[in-house]
XYZ file of C-alpha atoms in Angstrom:
676
model
C -20.952 -30.865 -197.552
C -22.074 -27.269 -198.636
C -20.034 -24.662 -199.521
C -18.830 -21.981 -197.265
C -18.355 -19.566 -199.839
C -19.977 -16.695 -198.376
C -18.895 -13.523 -197.818
C -16.652 -11.930 -195.497
C -18.244 -9.318 -194.722
C -21.391 -11.708 -192.802
C -18.823 -14.061 -191.873
C -17.367 -11.860 -188.890
C -14.421 -13.494 -187.277
C -14.256 -17.455 -186.394
C -16.123 -17.936 -183.090
C -14.439 -20.070 -180.731
C -16.476 -23.363 -180.107
C -18.730 -23.947 -177.533
C -17.508 -26.025 -174.737
C -18.361 -26.996 -171.104
C -15.543 -26.520 -169.523
C -14.675 -24.535 -166.311
C -13.385 -21.694 -166.434
C -9.818 -21.456 -165.155
C -9.658 -21.146 -161.732
C -5.887 -19.380 -160.851
C -5.091 -16.770 -163.457
C -2.535 -17.083 -166.435
C 0.101 -15.937 -164.712
C 0.136 -18.474 -162.093
C -1.047 -20.835 -164.755
C 2.163 -19.318 -166.887
C 4.598 -19.989 -163.730
C 3.508 -23.547 -163.630
C 0.895 -23.441 -160.610
C -1.811 -25.462 -160.661
C -4.761 -26.044 -158.347
C -4.869 -30.313 -156.947
C -6.804 -31.566 -154.032
C -5.442 -33.360 -151.305
C -7.292 -36.827 -150.872
C -5.609 -37.402 -147.246
C -6.413 -33.604 -145.771
C -9.631 -33.518 -148.152
C -8.831 -29.624 -148.907
C -7.478 -28.410 -151.927
C -3.891 -27.003 -152.415
C -1.518 -25.234 -155.621
C 1.769 -27.459 -157.159
C 4.182 -25.561 -158.905
C 5.755 -28.764 -161.401
C 8.420 -26.745 -162.371
C 10.096 -25.892 -158.619
C 8.086 -29.163 -157.242
C 6.669 -26.347 -154.444
C 3.364 -27.299 -152.710
C 1.227 -24.768 -150.811
C -2.163 -24.637 -149.047
C -2.898 -21.129 -149.713
C -2.720 -19.312 -153.518
C 0.629 -18.659 -154.516
C 1.657 -14.902 -155.019
C 3.715 -14.292 -157.808
C 6.590 -12.290 -156.129
C 6.972 -14.614 -153.270
C 10.197 -16.497 -154.198
C 9.342 -16.404 -157.853
C 10.689 -19.384 -159.194
C 11.080 -17.145 -163.115
C 11.375 -13.628 -161.798
C 14.043 -15.015 -158.947
C 14.861 -18.455 -159.515
C 17.297 -17.994 -156.509
C 15.231 -16.361 -153.830
C 17.231 -13.705 -153.663
C 14.650 -10.504 -153.151
C 12.436 -12.745 -151.288
C 11.943 -11.311 -148.338
C 12.797 -13.338 -145.334
C 11.023 -15.934 -143.263
C 10.762 -16.066 -138.889
C 10.558 -18.387 -137.317
C 11.434 -21.238 -140.022
C 8.882 -22.986 -142.290
C 5.918 -22.452 -139.975
C 6.112 -18.236 -141.086
C 6.371 -17.723 -145.141
C 4.498 -14.165 -144.846
C 1.175 -13.580 -146.801
C -0.177 -16.975 -145.301
C 1.489 -19.195 -147.257
C 2.595 -23.088 -145.616
C 4.592 -25.031 -147.614
C 2.840 -28.834 -147.526
C 6.384 -29.950 -147.800
C 9.884 -28.742 -147.936
C 11.528 -27.833 -150.990
C 14.561 -27.883 -152.863
C 17.693 -26.039 -151.944
C 18.492 -23.597 -153.924
C 20.742 -24.555 -156.187
C 18.255 -26.948 -157.355
C 15.225 -24.502 -157.614
C 17.877 -22.254 -160.168
C 18.495 -25.872 -161.608
C 14.861 -26.822 -162.058
C 13.398 -22.588 -163.253
C 16.714 -23.679 -166.123
C 15.093 -26.526 -166.648
C 11.554 -25.429 -167.313
C 12.733 -22.531 -169.180
C 13.911 -24.518 -172.054
C 11.353 -26.680 -172.051
C 8.587 -24.354 -172.241
C 10.000 -21.057 -173.389
C 11.998 -21.794 -176.447
C 11.096 -22.125 -179.347
C 13.871 -23.572 -180.721
C 16.752 -26.614 -180.510
C 19.060 -25.390 -177.617
C 22.060 -27.464 -176.422
C 21.188 -29.450 -172.742
C 21.325 -28.604 -170.165
C 22.379 -30.530 -166.221
C 19.555 -30.688 -164.397
C 19.282 -32.177 -161.089
C 16.558 -35.380 -160.377
C 16.940 -38.532 -158.541
C 19.968 -38.395 -156.885
C 21.664 -38.240 -160.363
C 22.448 -35.771 -163.306
C 20.762 -35.648 -166.446
C 20.697 -33.780 -169.326
C 16.933 -31.727 -170.582
C 16.044 -32.706 -174.039
C 16.452 -30.759 -176.831
C 12.948 -29.045 -177.588
C 11.344 -29.665 -180.903
C 8.194 -27.855 -181.351
C 6.773 -24.777 -180.148
C 3.277 -24.997 -178.140
C 2.512 -21.770 -178.448
C 1.695 -20.983 -181.719
C -2.139 -20.574 -182.877
C -4.191 -22.041 -185.097
C -5.143 -20.182 -188.413
C -7.276 -23.321 -189.666
C -11.377 -22.559 -189.109
C -13.710 -24.812 -189.421
C -17.654 -26.147 -189.383
C -18.649 -26.986 -186.216
C -19.287 -30.739 -184.835
C -20.551 -32.907 -182.730
C -18.921 -35.295 -180.069
C -17.141 -38.599 -181.907
C -18.603 -41.928 -180.831
C -15.509 -43.190 -180.828
C -15.327 -45.593 -177.439
C -12.998 -43.445 -174.367
C -9.368 -45.151 -174.244
C -8.962 -47.902 -171.619
C -6.027 -50.096 -170.473
C -7.422 -52.751 -170.603
C -8.243 -52.844 -173.764
C -4.732 -51.459 -175.019
C -3.303 -54.272 -173.763
C -5.912 -56.823 -175.679
C -5.428 -54.913 -178.797
C -1.670 -55.103 -178.638
C -1.993 -58.707 -178.395
C -3.959 -58.719 -181.058
C -1.989 -57.293 -183.330
C 1.089 -58.950 -182.300
C -0.941 -62.108 -183.358
C -2.218 -61.248 -186.846
C 1.485 -60.459 -187.771
C 2.516 -63.624 -186.451
C -0.596 -65.519 -188.438
C 1.380 -62.616 -191.032
C 4.664 -64.327 -191.467
C 3.265 -68.107 -190.815
C 1.341 -67.594 -193.871
C 4.120 -66.241 -195.795
C 6.069 -68.703 -195.214
C 3.702 -71.606 -195.702
C 2.454 -70.197 -199.192
C 5.062 -69.211 -200.379
C 8.324 -69.956 -198.622
C 9.482 -66.569 -198.064
C 9.532 -63.352 -195.254
C 7.110 -61.422 -194.754
C 8.335 -57.771 -197.313
C 9.436 -55.484 -194.221
C 6.961 -52.639 -193.541
C 4.375 -54.686 -195.542
C 2.147 -55.266 -192.913
C 2.273 -51.598 -190.940
C 1.681 -50.368 -195.038
C -1.222 -52.629 -194.746
C -2.566 -51.209 -191.753
C -2.280 -47.725 -193.457
C -4.099 -48.604 -196.419
C -6.391 -50.567 -195.044
C -7.394 -47.592 -193.198
C -8.033 -45.055 -195.538
C -11.765 -46.961 -196.849
C -11.764 -49.016 -193.643
C -15.733 -47.920 -192.210
C -15.405 -50.336 -188.865
C -14.941 -49.016 -185.419
C -11.590 -50.513 -184.289
C -9.320 -47.452 -184.364
C -5.872 -49.777 -185.459
C -7.640 -52.592 -187.074
C -9.734 -53.163 -189.816
C -13.218 -54.442 -190.020
C -14.984 -53.398 -193.570
C -13.398 -52.353 -195.781
C -14.820 -53.186 -199.891
C -12.784 -54.921 -201.616
C -11.327 -56.967 -199.392
C -8.357 -57.969 -201.216
C -5.653 -55.113 -200.039
C -3.337 -54.100 -203.310
C -0.462 -53.019 -201.089
C -0.560 -56.128 -199.864
C -0.582 -58.205 -202.472
C 1.537 -56.686 -204.483
C 4.600 -56.243 -201.812
C 3.947 -59.776 -201.418
C 3.880 -60.473 -204.845
C 6.700 -58.559 -205.737
C 8.967 -61.175 -203.068
C 8.021 -64.178 -205.244
C 9.701 -66.471 -206.262
C 12.819 -65.082 -204.694
C 13.159 -61.970 -202.491
C 16.221 -60.010 -204.255
C 18.935 -58.254 -202.688
C 21.359 -55.568 -204.074
C 24.294 -56.582 -205.736
C 28.038 -55.451 -204.815
C 30.703 -58.093 -207.094
C 30.324 -60.596 -209.721
C 30.035 -63.686 -207.484
C 27.528 -62.598 -205.690
C 25.276 -61.044 -209.134
C 25.913 -64.645 -210.179
C 24.832 -66.612 -207.577
C 21.384 -64.483 -207.661
C 20.750 -65.216 -210.652
C 21.067 -69.214 -210.857
C 19.021 -69.311 -207.970
C 16.241 -66.582 -209.841
C 16.597 -69.352 -212.311
C 15.821 -72.418 -210.093
C 13.701 -70.912 -207.621
C 11.228 -70.599 -210.612
C 11.575 -73.715 -212.690
C 10.203 -75.368 -209.457
C 7.615 -72.928 -208.738
C 5.805 -73.653 -212.239
C 6.568 -77.258 -211.826
C 5.063 -77.233 -208.488
C 1.902 -74.913 -208.939
C -1.173 -75.961 -211.383
C 0.626 -73.322 -214.581
C -0.991 -74.051 -218.186
C 1.353 -75.873 -220.497
C 2.473 -72.610 -222.486
C 3.237 -70.149 -218.821
C 5.080 -73.988 -218.103
C 6.731 -74.259 -221.741
C 8.472 -70.632 -221.327
C 9.728 -70.363 -218.163
C 11.221 -73.652 -218.229
C 12.835 -73.144 -221.645
C 13.501 -69.247 -220.056
C 15.100 -70.612 -217.336
C 17.536 -74.502 -218.447
C 18.430 -71.984 -221.013
C 20.050 -69.254 -218.682
C 21.486 -72.436 -216.204
C 23.441 -73.486 -219.217
C 24.629 -69.801 -220.414
C 25.886 -70.026 -216.705
C 27.404 -73.372 -217.116
C 28.877 -72.216 -220.349
C 30.512 -68.204 -219.556
C 32.245 -67.921 -217.222
C 33.715 -64.743 -217.960
C 30.748 -62.747 -217.776
C 31.037 -59.511 -216.326
C 28.750 -58.474 -213.187
C 26.420 -55.946 -215.673
C 26.114 -59.506 -218.158
C 24.623 -61.195 -215.670
C 22.374 -58.246 -213.968
C 21.053 -57.864 -217.509
C 20.324 -61.222 -218.356
C 18.571 -60.844 -214.706
C 16.375 -58.590 -216.143
C 15.794 -60.487 -219.371
C 14.858 -64.115 -217.144
C 12.450 -61.434 -214.994
C 10.989 -60.001 -218.032
C 10.830 -63.588 -219.999
C 9.129 -65.652 -216.714
C 7.974 -62.900 -214.240
C 3.468 -62.018 -215.626
C 4.142 -66.655 -215.642
C 5.044 -66.562 -212.004
C 2.535 -63.963 -211.295
C -0.253 -65.538 -212.752
C 0.464 -69.157 -211.046
C 1.054 -67.092 -207.126
C -2.159 -65.078 -207.756
C -4.849 -67.420 -205.776
C -1.970 -67.953 -202.932
C -1.435 -64.447 -202.937
C -5.226 -62.971 -202.782
C -5.903 -66.174 -199.752
C -3.116 -64.621 -197.807
C -4.755 -61.169 -198.717
C -8.027 -61.833 -197.506
C -6.826 -64.929 -194.579
C -5.330 -61.240 -192.776
C -8.903 -59.831 -192.957
C -10.715 -61.861 -192.362
C -8.119 -62.592 -189.023
C -8.581 -58.419 -187.958
C -12.301 -58.458 -188.802
C -12.942 -61.243 -186.272
C -10.138 -59.258 -183.762
C -12.050 -56.033 -184.228
C -14.894 -57.405 -182.925
C -14.059 -59.618 -180.179
C -12.125 -56.422 -179.172
C -15.204 -54.163 -179.691
C -17.236 -56.759 -177.578
C -15.450 -56.096 -174.652
C -15.146 -52.613 -175.058
C -18.353 -52.161 -174.156
C -19.215 -54.622 -171.477
C -16.427 -52.003 -169.447
C -18.504 -48.918 -170.439
C -20.872 -47.809 -167.498
C -22.937 -46.046 -170.438
C -22.977 -47.925 -173.651
C -23.879 -46.299 -176.780
C -27.161 -46.239 -178.123
C -27.827 -45.490 -181.866
C -29.014 -42.303 -181.916
C -30.557 -39.860 -185.359
C -27.193 -38.520 -186.509
C -26.852 -35.156 -185.941
C -27.244 -31.863 -188.283
C -24.287 -30.250 -190.517
C -23.622 -27.395 -187.670
C -23.071 -23.705 -189.549
C -21.365 -21.745 -187.327
C -17.411 -21.251 -188.059
C -14.321 -21.781 -185.727
C -11.135 -22.122 -185.124
C -10.423 -25.549 -184.947
C -10.146 -27.376 -181.442
C -9.116 -30.711 -180.567
C -11.684 -33.862 -181.272
C -13.858 -34.667 -178.427
C -15.813 -37.645 -176.947
C -19.532 -37.923 -176.922
C -19.403 -40.925 -174.150
C -17.551 -40.227 -171.047
C -14.720 -42.197 -169.525
C -15.161 -44.734 -167.216
C -12.546 -44.749 -163.979
C -9.578 -45.752 -165.327
C -7.193 -48.703 -163.305
C -3.867 -47.371 -161.610
C -0.767 -46.617 -164.216
C 2.971 -46.358 -162.374
C 5.155 -44.321 -163.057
C 9.354 -43.968 -162.588
C 12.287 -42.417 -164.146
C 14.914 -44.024 -165.653
C 17.870 -40.558 -165.940
C 16.055 -39.346 -168.648
C 13.357 -41.580 -169.474
C 10.067 -42.154 -168.331
C 8.042 -45.214 -167.443
C 5.320 -46.324 -167.162
C 4.304 -49.498 -166.655
C 0.472 -51.408 -166.434
C 0.188 -55.625 -165.773
C 3.332 -55.702 -166.482
C 3.649 -54.144 -169.724
C 6.078 -51.017 -169.769
C 6.093 -48.768 -172.636
C 8.629 -45.571 -172.294
C 9.003 -41.648 -173.029
C 11.919 -39.314 -172.855
C 11.269 -36.613 -170.093
C 11.505 -33.830 -173.194
C 8.698 -35.738 -174.998
C 6.961 -36.505 -171.479
C 6.713 -33.189 -170.270
C 5.549 -31.623 -173.719
C 3.033 -34.619 -173.455
C 1.411 -32.965 -170.064
C 1.782 -30.156 -172.089
C -0.356 -31.184 -174.311
C -2.545 -32.054 -172.261
C -3.143 -29.813 -170.509
C -4.520 -27.505 -173.478
C -6.890 -29.602 -175.425
C -8.137 -32.352 -172.175
C -11.572 -31.094 -171.047
C -12.396 -34.404 -168.501
C -9.529 -34.299 -166.362
C -8.853 -31.131 -165.073
C -6.981 -33.693 -161.612
C -4.830 -35.691 -164.344
C -6.137 -38.160 -162.572
C -6.250 -40.080 -165.727
C -3.117 -38.573 -166.706
C -1.144 -41.166 -166.847
C -3.675 -43.505 -168.316
C -3.887 -41.916 -171.395
C -0.794 -40.822 -172.066
C 0.616 -44.905 -171.330
C -2.516 -46.106 -173.766
C -1.319 -43.313 -176.246
C 2.148 -44.814 -175.901
C 1.224 -47.950 -176.284
C -0.698 -47.046 -179.256
C 1.789 -46.275 -181.490
C 3.778 -49.020 -179.997
C 2.074 -52.013 -180.777
C 1.323 -50.087 -184.964
C 4.581 -49.721 -185.109
C 5.935 -53.319 -185.319
C 8.416 -54.968 -183.189
C 11.530 -55.152 -185.340
C 14.460 -53.051 -185.206
C 13.752 -49.096 -186.342
C 10.554 -50.976 -187.185
C 7.587 -48.240 -188.347
C 9.613 -45.512 -187.607
C 9.353 -43.976 -191.158
C 6.051 -43.697 -190.961
C 6.738 -40.808 -187.762
C 9.693 -39.217 -189.764
C 9.094 -35.081 -189.444
C 10.643 -31.916 -190.929
C 13.696 -30.639 -188.666
C 12.400 -27.775 -186.627
C 13.852 -24.676 -189.303
C 11.942 -25.719 -191.427
C 9.316 -25.943 -189.753
C 10.092 -22.420 -188.235
C 10.504 -20.901 -191.550
C 7.202 -22.399 -192.343
C 4.936 -20.679 -190.198
C 7.225 -17.179 -190.428
C 6.961 -17.353 -194.718
C 3.646 -18.820 -195.359
C 1.662 -18.920 -192.366
C 1.543 -22.534 -191.316
C 0.394 -23.416 -187.927
C -1.567 -27.018 -188.550
C -0.341 -30.514 -189.407
C -1.993 -32.922 -191.720
C -0.434 -35.925 -190.971
C 1.518 -35.782 -187.464
C 1.053 -37.203 -184.030
C 0.964 -35.733 -180.099
C 4.719 -37.308 -180.097
C 6.182 -35.522 -182.924
C 4.034 -32.760 -183.691
C 5.690 -29.360 -184.079
C 2.379 -27.243 -183.656
C -0.185 -28.227 -181.235
C -2.681 -28.149 -183.447
C -2.429 -31.110 -185.669
C -4.607 -34.598 -187.600
C -3.612 -37.905 -186.551
C -4.346 -41.547 -186.820
C -6.172 -42.084 -183.745
C -9.131 -39.395 -182.766
C -10.449 -41.461 -179.588
C -6.843 -40.587 -177.199
C -5.248 -38.163 -179.763
C -7.535 -36.030 -179.146
C -6.852 -35.842 -175.522
C -3.547 -34.203 -176.844
C -5.158 -31.871 -179.155
C -5.416 -33.886 -182.425
C -8.310 -32.619 -184.752
C -8.906 -35.910 -185.488
C -8.065 -37.729 -188.731
C -7.040 -35.316 -191.960
C -8.691 -36.919 -194.971
C -12.063 -36.241 -192.706
C -11.060 -32.884 -191.075
C -12.778 -30.681 -193.443
C -11.103 -26.924 -192.867
C -12.696 -24.327 -194.374
C -9.088 -21.762 -194.695
C -5.708 -22.221 -193.212
C -2.766 -22.871 -193.943
C -1.725 -26.441 -194.077
C 1.844 -29.010 -194.117
C 1.165 -32.412 -194.562
C 3.929 -34.527 -194.888
C 2.300 -37.710 -195.921
C 3.815 -41.271 -194.650
C 4.856 -43.071 -197.910
C 1.740 -45.509 -198.488
C 0.739 -44.877 -201.821
C -2.952 -45.465 -201.413
C -3.336 -43.112 -198.477
C -1.044 -40.135 -201.037
C -3.324 -40.720 -203.314
C -6.641 -40.331 -201.292
C -4.861 -37.207 -199.909
C -4.439 -35.413 -202.840
C -8.464 -36.451 -203.918
C -9.168 -34.521 -200.320
C -6.900 -31.564 -201.120
C -8.936 -30.871 -204.146
C -12.147 -31.005 -202.937
C -11.298 -28.432 -199.537
C -9.461 -26.220 -202.610
C -12.580 -26.441 -204.807
C -15.252 -26.034 -202.205
C -13.983 -22.483 -200.698
C -13.620 -19.478 -201.155
C -11.741 -17.854 -198.198
C -7.449 -18.867 -197.889
C -6.821 -22.654 -198.192
C -3.641 -23.479 -198.426
C -1.655 -27.116 -198.412
C 2.589 -27.026 -198.450
C 2.832 -30.716 -199.286
C 5.945 -32.781 -199.144
C 6.484 -36.138 -200.713
C 9.756 -38.578 -201.400
C 10.263 -37.498 -205.083
C 10.127 -40.705 -206.738
C 10.038 -40.784 -210.819
C 10.748 -45.215 -211.860
C 8.315 -45.319 -211.261
C 5.937 -42.463 -210.624
C 3.406 -42.672 -207.604
C 0.013 -40.930 -209.084
C -0.414 -38.586 -206.232
C 3.423 -36.795 -207.657
C 1.512 -37.110 -210.818
C -2.017 -35.891 -209.547
C -0.648 -32.855 -208.201
C 1.545 -31.639 -210.731
C -0.896 -31.000 -213.216
C -3.721 -30.053 -210.538
C -5.444 -26.622 -211.117
C -4.118 -25.454 -207.797
C -0.302 -25.997 -207.865
C 1.230 -22.683 -207.769
C 4.996 -23.597 -207.256
C 7.282 -26.694 -207.305
C 10.431 -27.495 -205.772
C 12.746 -30.525 -205.660
C 15.220 -30.858 -202.574
C 18.174 -33.505 -203.752
C 18.738 -37.024 -202.159
C 21.582 -36.290 -199.667
C 21.193 -32.859 -198.968
C 18.599 -32.511 -196.119
C 17.661 -34.675 -193.344
C 13.665 -35.732 -191.668
C 13.177 -35.798 -187.349
C 13.000 -39.490 -186.262
C 9.548 -41.370 -186.111
C 11.127 -42.572 -182.668
C 12.163 -39.224 -181.625
C 10.680 -39.997 -177.852
C 12.866 -42.576 -177.657
C 15.692 -42.273 -179.477
C 19.424 -41.379 -178.549
C 20.255 -37.455 -179.815
C 22.705 -37.943 -181.845
C 19.524 -40.476 -184.235
C 17.530 -38.112 -183.813
C 18.243 -36.402 -187.444
C 18.409 -38.779 -190.479
C 19.577 -37.975 -194.254
C 16.686 -38.311 -196.509
C 18.099 -41.266 -198.724
C 15.616 -40.011 -201.484
C 14.908 -36.857 -203.608
C 11.741 -34.801 -201.655
C 9.304 -33.021 -203.277
C 7.576 -29.842 -201.733
C 4.269 -28.990 -203.597
C 2.222 -25.860 -202.977
C -1.554 -25.800 -203.825
C -3.229 -23.054 -203.024
C -6.884 -21.125 -204.156
C -6.973 -18.060 -205.481
C -7.713 -16.433 -202.128
C -4.916 -18.512 -200.555
C -1.930 -17.533 -203.094
C -2.604 -14.089 -202.683
C -2.447 -14.198 -199.094
C 0.734 -16.697 -198.858
C 2.113 -17.127 -202.420
C 5.144 -19.041 -202.505
C 7.524 -15.429 -203.689
C 11.508 -16.098 -204.165
C 12.384 -14.515 -201.299
C 9.878 -16.927 -199.137
C 10.828 -20.225 -201.093
C 15.131 -19.101 -200.590
C 13.982 -19.070 -196.578
C 12.819 -22.162 -197.004
C 15.462 -24.230 -198.432
C 17.770 -22.198 -196.644
C 16.090 -24.080 -193.574
C 15.359 -27.545 -195.212
C 20.235 -27.477 -195.090
C 21.014 -29.812 -192.906
C 22.987 -27.670 -190.293
C 26.908 -29.055 -189.832
C 26.176 -28.675 -185.671
C 22.788 -31.026 -185.793
C 24.612 -34.676 -185.528
C 23.034 -37.370 -188.280
C 23.255 -39.964 -189.896
C 21.714 -41.784 -192.768
C 18.119 -43.353 -192.412
C 20.417 -46.725 -192.210
C 24.091 -47.479 -193.180
C 24.169 -48.842 -195.985
C 24.251 -48.092 -199.884
C 22.907 -45.558 -201.617
C 19.361 -45.765 -203.191
C 18.344 -47.200 -206.305
C 19.367 -45.679 -209.251
C 17.687 -46.816 -213.223
C 21.097 -46.815 -213.802
C 20.694 -51.555 -213.488
C 18.066 -53.682 -211.806
C 21.460 -53.916 -209.552
C 20.495 -50.851 -207.951
C 16.648 -52.108 -208.190
C 16.824 -54.545 -205.910
C 16.325 -54.326 -201.695
C 19.247 -53.261 -200.004
C 20.378 -55.823 -196.979
C 19.552 -54.507 -193.616
C 18.561 -50.971 -195.702
C 16.830 -48.158 -195.006
C 11.946 -49.449 -195.433
C 12.194 -46.352 -197.959
C 14.735 -47.553 -199.990
C 13.343 -50.787 -200.124
C 10.187 -49.256 -201.101
C 11.274 -47.670 -204.115
C 13.337 -50.643 -204.590
C 10.222 -52.913 -204.602
C 8.023 -49.860 -206.540
C 10.421 -50.230 -209.528
C 10.752 -53.963 -209.386
C 6.939 -53.822 -209.901
C 7.489 -51.878 -213.128
C 9.892 -54.145 -214.603
C 7.192 -57.068 -214.925
């Protein structure tokens, strides 16, 4: 990318991106009041619908004629003469409105949905003949972006389709099952929890294939992430130890499994001798000494792992690489099959066109646009069950709470330019929800850590003090701002996504980055940050939130702490701050927040102009730190019921907690790896 370092005087203010969208058909005041222009197929004529009050009119609405925003009870409206047939100003209703009490309740609900920027207590709203609670608000879609990019051509992704998304979900589920079976058949273990999800993340960092989810063109073929996580659980998966008898039993099982494995594999004579001698010596010690403490057993286990670990790894290497290779080959085959089916559904299949030349015009960032037109989409059914929106296609149902369903509608209205009548809205929402459901996995709480988000108070402080208006790693479901980068540009672009951040190249702006906890992704993120900061002379700032893993430290954290762009770093201790759940679009209110079981490092990476504009001064940092403190009125839980995160005191605290959080398990796996 050519350096955008052009004097500001010659650049002028950033321009808005060119667009083929039609000018708005209604004044902004009416749009803000909830009105939109729709088309009646039955009458073959336009009408006007208010999504806040469910009111429909044939004529253009007039503000002040029982405006639900300024006069929810209609006290100032002119009295109607002649019943519903004469409403004044020539307006006629298509159907009768709700009673005035319901109008007031709906007004309150829409006010808090759309106009409030912080979580407020729930309100009672009437709907489906039941009383339900309005969800709290966890976003602010009114904040405009300060992120400037060079104008880019439309993307060549295939437009989403429910039929393809359903087939992709089936193939990914099948691939997960293959992974489970291979781990059982070849190594006799369950696949490490979340390892498949982290494999998807790690592969997509380097994947050059066409499918948005399934890797198909990666080099190397063997995934470092999957390889090391499977290897961590060989010869047995370790569990957190609380009592002496558990430690004794674990030590015996490890010695027995290591000896059995070295006898059944093609090991060298030296490896066979070392492992068998250490295993037999450990068993002899266990039979001899019955007065040892828990610490004695754990010290002995650590010694046994250090002696046998390298030899066990050597004999298992080929088998584990075979697992990784087989999963990748299946993924590539599934991706090829999906693309063939997808192309057959398109009216205008893509052609091999020449790449567009780089654009030089600076514009404020805008959502991903697709070059290919979307084909007609099949019907998706929608119904509500209390506070949950249920969307069904071919018997497959996905769910989202009312608050986030309304959020998706607003994001779609702000971002989508090819569907002004919302005819494809439900189909695209179904595809979006299904995609993230498949990426998460089907296990209890599986994948939610990939979507964890900062608390609302932290986002507010970042925006007020540091001008942050853009999230580098988010989704339409968990974003706070309406401008963000996400994993799936083909479907997320209709809801405001600017595409994957590793392919997003801003020239200026202030950004928040809270990446999924995948080492390869975080390392690629740091490389991208440094390239962007080194290329731009305009104000550019990245505030990065990553887990403070020190035993061993992650390469990404080490690189950021040594970066020439690091302006400040602060640490938030474990259990003294919280995150929003990755399943916030579905979870209960008391499960929305969870305490972090690890410390969080907050790093400010800025170029000179960014430091001059958004310097991390003591006053700004004090407000950010205060915003991170959990509110006593906010119900929160641990990320998982269970023990504390691993500490470096003993190996007992470095093993996998049974039923514990995925963050704790991942830290435990990394520390076990450092001991081998």
